[in-house]
Amino acid sequence: MARGELRIFLGAAPGVGKTYTMLEEAHRRVERGTDVVVAFVETHGRKHTQAMLADLETVPRCTVEYRGAEFTEMNLDAVLARRPEIAVVDELAHTNVPGSRNAKRWQDVQELLDAGIDVLTTVNVQHLESLNDVVARITGVEQRETVPDAVVRAAEQVELVDMTPEALRRRMAHGNIYRPEKIDAALGNYFRTGNLTALRELALLWLADKVEDQLGKYRADNNIDTTWETRERVVVALTGGAEGDTLIRRAARIAARDKGADLMAVHVTRNDGLTGADPAALSRQRVLVESLGGTYHQVVGADVPRALLDFARAVNATQIVLGVSSRGKLAQLFAAGVGVTTTAMSGSIDVHLVTHERAAQGRRAQRLPAALSRRRRVAGFAATIAGLPALTALLHVGPSLSLTNDILVFLVAVVGVSLIGGLWPALLAAIAGSLLLNYFFTSPIGRFTIAEVDNLLALAIFVVVALAVSWVVDTAARKTRQAAEAGADAQTLATVAGSVLRGDRPLIALLDRLRETFALQSVTLLEDGAVVANVGDTACTVAGEADAEVKVNDHLKMLLRGRPLEASARRIVEAFAAQAAVALRQERLSAEAASARPLAEADRMRTALLAAVSHDLRTPLASAKAAVAGLRSADVDFDDNDRGELLATADESLDRLDRLVANLLDMSRLQAGALGVIPIDVGVEDIVPRALDDLGPDGRTVAVHIPDDVPLVHADPGLLERIVVNLVANALRYSPAGQPPVVTASALGDIVEVRVIDHGPGIPEDRWNDVFLPFQRLGDRDNHTGVGLGLALSRGLTEAMGGTLTPEETPAGGLTMILALPAS
């Protein structure tokens, strides 16, 4: 069975018309003869949306009972049994009521798709998982319901339902989105013009990425490698030379001309692994690219222009930035160079050749490293000086051979010398061997002349072959040594990168790794002359105290003490230094994030506090004020019953206000660490009755079972009473009629456990910790009583007295709060 297709109508905010547009599409499908049913649509009382449902078949919803209330959800089984061609399912990110078949509606949609049913659905950009935190920062409202981006990206079609912020606010003001009592609050908060503009841009950018993915897949499926200029992408080619910084900044300026253009830096490494690029320079340039908002890439290829263009076409680049060749004019006569070759092969991609200080100045001559050790070269010269005369004598006293055989024997000797000592001993052996062959074995014997042309040709071939073999052997030895050094450098640099990524203090780990790698006494990082970090012995503070100095940038430099650095080791140390700058920046960003986290948490707490207490402060104040105002009024004569009721209302309201303020103050003291705790030995059987009395008539319904042999607890009596009041009040709120909470106590070793048991709907185990968060009313559909501080405050007070407060499932259903305190 073929899987169904998913079409999503994406909006930037509620009210842009996603559901209406989806229903319009449903009507179009019906007119074409397609079997369409409405599985679930939420109209939110909008008359135009309700009118669109009139002519569409709707599958009746199912009813789910949760915590004594009934809720309606999409009847997934009924839709699957109906098996329409298309199902209309609104609000993809919706969280189903506990007890439903799936936790999320998008999971219901997946089942419909698996059954071969096409689905039309809606979602707002703020419900996308990847944008959840971004939307929260913009609007100040955290979205609890989210849908994974992968679900939306997997849709065959995603259609943006767009509306300008001004038009959306007009719709809101005309009452087309929310009920009249909510309009002013919405316009002044979530639906501010700035918020809507930002959400609209997020939706457009997210959809652009989705379209980009679809375009990339289409190009790959159809083997299209030409550039489609749908979006500016600037690729800058880096060689690891000093001109890299100039090229990167130039490319960044080109990319900045088009808002949203991508900047990508690429370095082509030759596939023999023996690149001449400076790893330290590449590390610094990578940091520069990333600081300018670009990305760094590295590809491997034998042909640099072709590898560069293959990368550019793969990412659909529109422009390439290259540096003008640094080779001299003479060298450019024999080879066009990377820049010219790339330009000739670029096709539709624009190529910018950027001049720089070293343009056309010629490459600096590099001293080739010795292929073999000095000992082996000495051994090669010794073999030449001693071996060739001995070989000549052996051929004289032995059986007579032809000149051809004599040449072959000498050729073997030259090859042997090249294997022992490399190029220069083999070159000496070839020249000396040709002279010995000429003098002792070529007619006329005993003279450095050659009588026959064949003998001259044979000796010439001997010299050429001997030199060629020597060069090949020497080159192979040099490449082997370079490969070994490159492998060691790569392993060291990989360790450097790992040091930055791992550990709490990457900078110290990196400097310590540098000290160990090069057997140094100390490594010091200075910033504008001040010591930032040091490992090993006493830190160096001036260059004169160090054996080596490496400049990182204009502000940072690294001083090394222990031994002078070899030229080959300095490149690796410079790579370490570049990574040290990255590690330092990473540590500082982490420190800034850590310092900002308490401020953000405090701001979140303040926002939550204002949102939570605004209603709960006003309600008791308004009730008390109304009661007192009524009693003071001279226009109304109250009898004794009315007067008593008004006084009772004022008293109850002020008691509620007093409890609220007390909870808030205690929570503030807890968070500030200023709560005074005076523990003494006290009996649980004395505390619980007083706590129940504080709860008034409701407290007298609670069943209490405390054995006489329960030991005293070591606790603050006032705080313990507050804890019990909060726990019992919470249990009363969720206990069903006829099943009041139960309070029990028992001893367990040196711990006394007080259990507050209710038989309400309970809480899923994975949400137990959430009930202790301030300003949370878990599972409440109506959050108009209390600010959700009770359990958070109770746990804080318990821990302040050295105890614990943990939830547990009530065996017969419900939740049990276990208050554990140390026994006397």
PDB file of N, CA and C in Angstrom, residues 675-679 715-716 719 797 800-801:
ATOM      1  N   LEU A 675      16.379  32.403  54.366  1.00  0.00           N
ATOM      2  CA  LEU A 675      15.293  31.869  55.181  1.00  0.00           C
ATOM      3  C   LEU A 675      15.858  31.350  56.504  1.00  0.00           C
ATOM      4  N   GLY A 676      15.315  31.836  57.601  1.00  0.00           N
ATOM      5  CA  GLY A 676      15.776  31.392  58.913  1.00  0.00           C
ATOM      6  C   GLY A 676      15.120  30.074  59.304  1.00  0.00           C
ATOM      7  N   VAL A 677      15.914  29.074  59.688  1.00  0.00           N
ATOM      8  CA  VAL A 677      15.414  27.757  60.083  1.00  0.00           C
ATOM      9  C   VAL A 677      15.899  27.484  61.509  1.00  0.00           C
ATOM     10  N   ILE A 678      14.944  27.210  62.426  1.00  0.00           N
ATOM     11  CA  ILE A 678      15.286  26.911  63.828  1.00  0.00           C
ATOM     12  C   ILE A 678      14.713  25.540  64.157  1.00  0.00           C
ATOM     13  N   PRO A 679      15.464  24.448  63.889  1.00  0.00           N
ATOM     14  CA  PRO A 679      14.927  23.111  64.124  1.00  0.00           C
ATOM     15  C   PRO A 679      14.957  22.737  65.607  1.00  0.00           C
ATOM     16  N   ALA A 715      12.903  19.375  63.314  1.00  0.00           N
ATOM     17  CA  ALA A 715      12.452  20.293  62.267  1.00  0.00           C
ATOM     18  C   ALA A 715      11.986  21.590  62.892  1.00  0.00           C
ATOM     19  N   ASP A 716      11.823  22.596  62.024  1.00  0.00           N
ATOM     20  CA  ASP A 716      11.269  23.881  62.440  1.00  0.00           C
ATOM     21  C   ASP A 716       9.750  23.736  62.473  1.00  0.00           C
ATOM     22  N   LEU A 719       7.759  25.983  59.912  1.00  0.00           N
ATOM     23  CA  LEU A 719       7.941  25.600  58.510  1.00  0.00           C
ATOM     24  C   LEU A 719       7.280  24.258  58.224  1.00  0.00           C
ATOM     25  N   LEU A 797      11.311  24.334  51.492  1.00  0.00           N
ATOM     26  CA  LEU A 797      11.328  24.351  52.959  1.00  0.00           C
ATOM     27  C   LEU A 797      11.810  23.018  53.511  1.00  0.00           C
ATOM     28  N   ALA A 800      15.506  22.766  53.137  1.00  0.00           N
ATOM     29  CA  ALA A 800      16.166  23.679  54.076  1.00  0.00           C
ATOM     30  C   ALA A 800      16.288  23.050  55.464  1.00  0.00           C
ATOM     31  N   MET A 801      15.388  22.106  55.800  1.00  0.00           N
ATOM     32  CA  MET A 801      15.442  21.433  57.096  1.00  0.00           C
ATOM     33  C   MET A 801      16.153  20.082  57.018  1.00  0.00           C
TER      34      MET A 801
END
